[in-house]
mmCIF file of C-alpha atoms in Angstrom:
data_model
loop_
_atom_site.group_PDB
_atom_site.id
_atom_site.type_symbol
_atom_site.label_atom_id
_atom_site.label_comp_id
_atom_site.label_asym_id
_atom_site.label_seq_id
_atom_site.Cartn_x
_atom_site.Cartn_y
_atom_site.Cartn_z
ATOM 1 C CA UNK A 220 16.176 -3.064 -15.180
ATOM 2 C CA UNK A 221 19.139 -1.890 -16.724
ATOM 3 C CA UNK A 222 21.893 -3.537 -17.407
ATOM 4 C CA UNK A 223 23.613 -1.526 -14.625
ATOM 5 C CA UNK A 224 22.008 -2.550 -11.563
ATOM 6 C CA UNK A 225 22.344 -6.237 -9.550
ATOM 7 C CA UNK A 226 20.710 -9.417 -9.984
ATOM 8 C CA UNK A 227 18.552 -10.469 -7.344
ATOM 9 C CA UNK A 228 20.537 -13.227 -7.168
ATOM 10 C CA UNK A 229 23.524 -11.085 -7.905
ATOM 11 C CA UNK A 230 25.383 -12.457 -4.032
ATOM 12 C CA UNK A 231 23.802 -15.510 -3.545
ATOM 13 C CA UNK A 232 25.343 -17.210 -7.109
ATOM 14 C CA UNK A 233 29.088 -15.246 -6.169
ATOM 15 C CA UNK A 234 31.603 -18.498 -5.444
ATOM 16 C CA UNK A 235 32.164 -18.707 -1.221
ATOM 17 C CA UNK A 236 34.807 -16.248 0.807
ATOM 18 C CA UNK A 237 33.741 -16.769 3.642
ATOM 19 C CA UNK A 238 33.616 -20.046 6.613
ATOM 20 C CA UNK A 239 32.915 -21.825 9.432
ATOM 21 C CA UNK A 240 34.654 -24.207 11.322
ATOM 22 C CA UNK A 241 32.735 -26.386 13.934
ATOM 23 C CA UNK A 242 35.552 -26.668 16.948
ATOM 24 C CA UNK A 243 33.932 -27.833 19.693
ATOM 25 C CA UNK A 244 33.979 -30.936 20.488
ATOM 26 C CA UNK A 245 35.244 -32.762 23.404
ATOM 27 C CA UNK A 246 36.986 -35.422 21.636
ATOM 28 C CA UNK A 247 36.579 -38.221 23.963
ATOM 29 C CA UNK A 248 36.975 -40.842 22.314
ATOM 30 C CA UNK A 249 40.295 -39.585 21.051
ATOM 31 C CA UNK A 250 41.492 -39.347 24.771
ATOM 32 C CA UNK A 251 44.528 -38.842 25.877
ATOM 33 C CA UNK A 252 45.150 -36.750 23.110
ATOM 34 C CA UNK A 253 42.415 -34.812 23.540
ATOM 35 C CA UNK A 254 42.827 -34.232 27.437
ATOM 36 C CA UNK A 255 44.162 -31.073 26.904
ATOM 37 C CA UNK A 256 43.309 -29.629 24.098
ATOM 38 C CA UNK A 257 40.589 -29.795 21.874
ATOM 39 C CA UNK A 258 40.025 -31.921 18.378
ATOM 40 C CA UNK A 259 41.105 -30.222 15.589
ATOM 41 C CA UNK A 260 45.013 -28.815 18.083
ATOM 42 C CA UNK A 261 45.818 -32.461 17.882
ATOM 43 C CA UNK A 262 48.711 -32.897 15.338
ATOM 44 C CA UNK A 263 48.703 -35.572 13.107
ATOM 45 C CA UNK A 264 52.233 -37.503 13.366
ATOM 46 C CA UNK A 265 54.452 -36.694 11.183
ATOM 47 C CA UNK A 266 52.884 -32.838 9.322
ATOM 48 C CA UNK A 267 53.511 -31.521 13.259
ATOM 49 C CA UNK A 268 50.439 -28.855 11.394
ATOM 50 C CA UNK A 269 47.339 -30.052 13.464
ATOM 51 C CA UNK A 270 44.197 -30.585 12.281
ATOM 52 C CA UNK A 271 43.110 -26.549 12.176
ATOM 53 C CA UNK A 272 46.285 -25.378 10.860
ATOM 54 C CA UNK A 273 44.985 -27.495 7.444
ATOM 55 C CA UNK A 274 41.776 -26.203 6.889
ATOM 56 C CA UNK A 275 42.782 -23.101 7.349
ATOM 57 C CA UNK A 276 45.168 -23.432 5.354
ATOM 58 C CA UNK A 277 42.619 -25.270 2.285
ATOM 59 C CA UNK A 278 40.196 -22.480 3.001
ATOM 60 C CA UNK A 279 42.375 -20.278 1.693
ATOM 61 C CA UNK A 280 43.733 -22.154 -0.874
ATOM 62 C CA UNK A 281 40.224 -21.739 -2.539
ATOM 63 C CA UNK A 282 39.549 -18.923 -2.386
ATOM 64 C CA UNK A 283 38.371 -17.892 1.644
ATOM 65 C CA UNK A 284 39.252 -15.103 3.300
ATOM 66 C CA UNK A 285 37.396 -15.086 5.882
ATOM 67 C CA UNK A 286 36.704 -18.087 8.307
ATOM 68 C CA UNK A 287 34.840 -18.610 12.076
ATOM 69 C CA UNK A 288 35.977 -20.773 14.322
ATOM 70 C CA UNK A 289 33.049 -21.954 16.685
ATOM 71 C CA UNK A 290 34.978 -22.652 19.998
ATOM 72 C CA UNK A 291 33.917 -24.855 23.295
ATOM 73 C CA UNK A 292 36.274 -28.052 25.398
ATOM 74 C CA UNK A 293 39.146 -25.994 25.392
ATOM 75 C CA UNK A 294 38.242 -22.874 24.543
ATOM 76 C CA UNK A 295 41.274 -20.976 25.290
ATOM 77 C CA UNK A 296 43.625 -23.528 24.287
ATOM 78 C CA UNK A 297 42.809 -22.606 20.290
ATOM 79 C CA UNK A 298 42.824 -19.400 20.844
ATOM 80 C CA UNK A 299 45.315 -19.548 21.754
ATOM 81 C CA UNK A 300 46.956 -20.903 19.104
ATOM 82 C CA UNK A 301 44.825 -19.071 16.521
ATOM 83 C CA UNK A 302 46.696 -15.701 18.376
ATOM 84 C CA UNK A 303 50.495 -16.948 18.143
ATOM 85 C CA UNK A 304 49.638 -17.937 15.096
ATOM 86 C CA UNK A 305 47.687 -15.095 13.819
ATOM 87 C CA UNK A 306 50.314 -13.444 11.581
ATOM 88 C CA UNK A 307 51.085 -16.747 9.736
ATOM 89 C CA UNK A 308 47.326 -17.149 8.817
ATOM 90 C CA UNK A 309 46.532 -17.367 5.205
ATOM 91 C CA UNK A 310 43.291 -15.904 6.544
ATOM 92 C CA UNK A 311 41.472 -13.929 8.952
ATOM 93 C CA UNK A 312 40.162 -15.951 11.655
ATOM 94 C CA UNK A 313 37.123 -15.065 14.318
ATOM 95 C CA UNK A 314 36.342 -16.865 17.030
ATOM 96 C CA UNK A 315 33.119 -17.235 18.655
ATOM 97 C CA UNK A 316 31.938 -19.937 21.859
ATOM 98 C CA UNK A 317 28.868 -20.974 22.917
ATOM 99 C CA UNK A 318 26.454 -19.204 25.824
ATOM 100 C CA UNK A 319 25.506 -23.242 26.298
ATOM 101 C CA UNK A 320 25.027 -26.157 24.256
ATOM 102 C CA UNK A 321 23.082 -26.090 20.851
ATOM 103 C CA UNK A 322 23.036 -28.282 19.686
ATOM 104 C CA UNK A 323 25.016 -29.155 16.417
ATOM 105 C CA UNK A 324 22.495 -26.883 14.056
ATOM 106 C CA UNK A 325 22.122 -24.105 16.790
ATOM 107 C CA UNK A 326 26.350 -23.976 17.295
ATOM 108 C CA UNK A 327 26.657 -23.661 13.688
ATOM 109 C CA UNK A 328 23.631 -20.832 13.506
ATOM 110 C CA UNK A 329 25.182 -18.744 16.471
ATOM 111 C CA UNK A 330 28.823 -18.587 14.591
ATOM 112 C CA UNK A 331 27.245 -18.115 11.285
ATOM 113 C CA UNK A 332 26.107 -15.065 12.735
ATOM 114 C CA UNK A 333 29.648 -14.083 12.861
ATOM 115 C CA UNK A 334 30.175 -14.078 9.511
ATOM 116 C CA UNK A 335 31.255 -11.264 7.850
ATOM 117 C CA UNK A 336 28.987 -10.961 3.960
ATOM 118 C CA UNK A 337 25.300 -12.741 5.438
ATOM 119 C CA UNK A 338 24.164 -11.944 2.205
ATOM 120 C CA UNK A 339 26.187 -14.362 0.693
ATOM 121 C CA UNK A 340 26.981 -17.808 0.213
ATOM 122 C CA UNK A 341 29.538 -19.206 2.870
ATOM 123 C CA UNK A 342 31.140 -23.437 3.164
ATOM 124 C CA UNK A 343 31.264 -25.265 6.682
ATOM 125 C CA UNK A 344 33.238 -27.889 7.900
ATOM 126 C CA UNK A 345 33.973 -30.745 10.968
ATOM 127 C CA UNK A 346 36.402 -29.513 13.054
ATOM 128 C CA UNK A 347 38.252 -33.611 13.214
ATOM 129 C CA UNK A 348 37.976 -33.441 8.913
ATOM 130 C CA UNK A 349 41.542 -34.831 7.765
ATOM 131 C CA UNK A 350 40.578 -33.565 3.562
ATOM 132 C CA UNK A 351 41.595 -31.858 -0.184
ATOM 133 C CA UNK A 352 39.195 -31.373 -2.837
ATOM 134 C CA UNK A 353 38.504 -28.580 -4.483
ATOM 135 C CA UNK A 354 35.394 -26.891 -2.232
ATOM 136 C CA UNK A 355 35.320 -24.585 -5.994
ATOM 137 C CA UNK A 356 34.022 -27.716 -7.991
ATOM 138 C CA UNK A 357 31.875 -28.249 -5.522
ATOM 139 C CA UNK A 358 30.185 -24.187 -5.329
ATOM 140 C CA UNK A 359 29.646 -24.484 -8.480
ATOM 141 C CA UNK A 360 28.393 -28.816 -8.143
ATOM 142 C CA UNK A 361 25.410 -26.381 -5.695
ATOM 143 C CA UNK A 362 24.818 -23.221 -6.970
ATOM 144 C CA UNK A 363 24.403 -25.348 -11.477
ATOM 145 C CA UNK A 364 21.592 -27.138 -8.542
ATOM 146 C CA UNK A 365 20.065 -24.618 -6.838
ATOM 147 C CA UNK A 366 20.431 -24.987 -3.899
ATOM 148 C CA UNK A 367 19.677 -23.889 -0.580
ATOM 149 C CA UNK A 368 22.995 -26.864 0.407
ATOM 150 C CA UNK A 369 25.205 -28.955 0.023
ATOM 151 C CA UNK A 370 27.280 -31.461 1.749
ATOM 152 C CA UNK A 371 30.102 -33.492 0.258
ATOM 153 C CA UNK A 372 29.500 -37.248 0.414
ATOM 154 C CA UNK A 373 32.922 -39.769 1.027
ATOM 155 C CA UNK A 374 32.914 -43.425 0.872
ATOM 156 C CA UNK A 375 35.209 -44.890 4.070
ATOM 157 C CA UNK A 376 36.535 -47.804 3.543
ATOM 158 C CA UNK A 377 35.394 -50.514 6.154
ATOM 159 C CA UNK A 378 37.526 -51.186 8.687
ATOM 160 C CA UNK A 379 36.996 -54.347 8.667
ATOM 161 C CA UNK A 380 38.193 -57.153 5.766
ATOM 162 C CA UNK A 381 35.931 -58.661 3.815
ATOM 163 C CA UNK A 382 34.556 -62.126 1.950
ATOM 164 C CA UNK A 383 33.845 -62.949 -0.980
ATOM 165 C CA UNK A 384 32.076 -65.151 -2.108
ATOM 166 C CA UNK A 385 29.511 -66.973 -5.261
ATOM 167 C CA UNK A 386 25.890 -67.865 -5.765
ATOM 168 C CA UNK A 387 27.066 -71.787 -4.065
ATOM 169 C CA UNK A 388 28.471 -69.839 -1.255
ATOM 170 C CA UNK A 389 32.378 -70.579 -2.150
ATOM 171 C CA UNK A 390 34.245 -68.794 -0.353
ATOM 172 C CA UNK A 391 35.786 -66.435 -4.115
ATOM 173 C CA UNK A 392 38.491 -64.213 -2.425
ATOM 174 C CA UNK A 393 39.233 -61.697 0.809
ATOM 175 C CA UNK A 394 40.013 -58.439 0.198
ATOM 176 C CA UNK A 395 41.537 -56.236 2.566
ATOM 177 C CA UNK A 396 39.892 -52.742 3.428
ATOM 178 C CA UNK A 397 37.453 -52.514 0.605
ATOM 179 C CA UNK A 398 35.553 -48.907 -0.154
ATOM 180 C CA UNK A 399 32.322 -48.894 1.721
ATOM 181 C CA UNK A 400 28.646 -49.276 -0.780
ATOM 182 C CA UNK A 401 27.131 -46.425 0.780
ATOM 183 C CA UNK A 402 28.359 -42.728 0.312
ATOM 184 C CA UNK A 403 28.335 -41.070 3.866
ATOM 185 C CA UNK A 404 28.217 -37.041 5.399
ATOM 186 C CA UNK A 405 32.140 -35.858 4.575
ATOM 187 C CA UNK A 406 31.730 -32.667 7.241
ATOM 188 C CA UNK A 407 31.856 -30.568 4.548
ATOM 189 C CA UNK A 408 29.127 -28.112 2.863
ATOM 190 C CA UNK A 409 27.757 -25.348 1.000
ATOM 191 C CA UNK A 410 24.990 -22.818 2.580
ATOM 192 C CA UNK A 411 23.651 -20.494 0.751
ATOM 193 C CA UNK A 412 22.352 -16.427 2.221
ATOM 194 C CA UNK A 413 18.939 -17.913 3.311
ATOM 195 C CA UNK A 414 20.848 -20.889 5.117
ATOM 196 C CA UNK A 415 21.307 -19.620 7.730
ATOM 197 C CA UNK A 416 17.648 -18.533 9.496
ATOM 198 C CA UNK A 417 16.205 -22.342 8.090
ATOM 199 C CA UNK A 418 18.929 -23.266 11.188
ATOM 200 C CA UNK A 419 17.531 -24.444 14.345
ATOM 201 C CA UNK A 420 18.129 -22.178 17.477
ATOM 202 C CA UNK A 421 18.878 -25.450 19.683
ATOM 203 C CA UNK A 422 19.315 -29.147 18.267
ATOM 204 C CA UNK A 423 20.349 -30.738 15.593
ATOM 205 C CA UNK A 424 20.398 -29.048 11.848
ATOM 206 C CA UNK A 425 20.288 -33.116 10.338
ATOM 207 C CA UNK A 426 17.303 -34.075 12.246
ATOM 208 C CA UNK A 427 15.435 -31.489 11.315
ATOM 209 C CA UNK A 428 16.527 -28.332 8.498
ATOM 210 C CA UNK A 429 18.423 -31.382 6.219
ATOM 211 C CA UNK A 430 14.616 -33.890 5.716
ATOM 212 C CA UNK A 431 12.759 -30.539 5.355
ATOM 213 C CA UNK A 432 15.552 -28.927 2.079
ATOM 214 C CA UNK A 433 16.235 -33.350 1.188
ATOM 215 C CA UNK A 434 11.967 -33.050 0.625
ATOM 216 C CA UNK A 435 11.692 -29.717 -1.145
ATOM 217 C CA UNK A 436 14.809 -30.657 -3.296
ATOM 218 C CA UNK A 437 16.773 -28.272 -2.543
ATOM 219 C CA UNK A 438 19.434 -30.846 -0.688
ATOM 220 C CA UNK A 439 23.025 -31.683 -2.906
ATOM 221 C CA UNK A 440 25.107 -33.748 -2.204
ATOM 222 C CA UNK A 441 28.835 -33.869 -3.859
ATOM 223 C CA UNK A 442 30.282 -36.821 -4.621
ATOM 224 C CA UNK A 443 34.409 -36.207 -3.728
ATOM 225 C CA UNK A 444 36.273 -36.308 -6.667
ATOM 226 C CA UNK A 445 37.956 -39.886 -7.628
ATOM 227 C CA UNK A 446 41.789 -39.428 -5.561
ATOM 228 C CA UNK A 447 40.294 -37.322 -3.963
ATOM 229 C CA UNK A 448 42.063 -37.049 -0.003
ATOM 230 C CA UNK A 449 39.211 -37.500 2.885
ATOM 231 C CA UNK A 450 39.757 -38.558 6.457
ATOM 232 C CA UNK A 451 37.186 -38.018 9.924
ATOM 233 C CA UNK A 452 39.538 -38.226 12.768
ATOM 234 C CA UNK A 453 37.562 -39.803 15.893
ATOM 235 C CA UNK A 454 40.597 -42.525 17.323
ATOM 236 C CA UNK A 455 43.886 -42.802 18.070
ATOM 237 C CA UNK A 456 44.037 -45.824 15.013
ATOM 238 C CA UNK A 457 42.535 -42.834 13.155
ATOM 239 C CA UNK A 458 45.691 -40.963 13.726
ATOM 240 C CA UNK A 459 47.906 -43.368 12.612
ATOM 241 C CA UNK A 460 46.094 -44.332 10.002
ATOM 242 C CA UNK A 461 46.181 -40.303 8.219
ATOM 243 C CA UNK A 462 50.115 -40.339 8.774
ATOM 244 C CA UNK A 463 50.868 -43.654 6.625
ATOM 245 C CA UNK A 464 48.469 -42.356 3.830
ATOM 246 C CA UNK A 465 49.650 -38.630 4.088
ATOM 247 C CA UNK A 466 53.094 -39.701 4.231
ATOM 248 C CA UNK A 467 52.435 -42.604 1.444
ATOM 249 C CA UNK A 468 50.826 -39.066 -0.676
ATOM 250 C CA UNK A 469 53.659 -36.573 0.110
#
């Protein structure tokens, strides 16, 4: 191989510049906010920006130039907003709507078919995630481990107060909303180009593709950096908590 010929891994080792946002969920636990709009179109109180607006801005800041938004519930509301905001969007956006429910893995595969550069890696995120951390660092982590897929890992706070005791059963302290001792899937991913073909056409990739890759040691987990903001917006309480946290962080 001469110095002018590209390596067969040239594209795979590039930092992603394309992404998929899964925005088709019903958002039933977030009603009445989702009665007339999909969950990604819900605004965090006090921000004036829907969740998807935040996500698109974040992706653009991290070097993404093209995003595919997979729509479902009240898709026309999301599409209308994207059309109206087109001149202000910081990246190119394409929308797709599943012809029938395909499941999370099938929906991801269907959306990935519209990515402009199928031979390059890509990011994906759930449409109800409000977060800020370095996707570039996550992509570097993914490359260093030669992974096919990497998922971000969060340590959310437990919504209840915890009680600390000693070995004799004496109560020592009460801790309000402590961090969970377990890491969870944060709903943000880096995928190598070959990952798309491993997704099911229908069904859930977390029950099929991810376990297979884990057995083969080709699935990596990237812990969110200390102090990184992350919250899944599932309920009205999550909206209020996010508003308080974002106001506190400025």
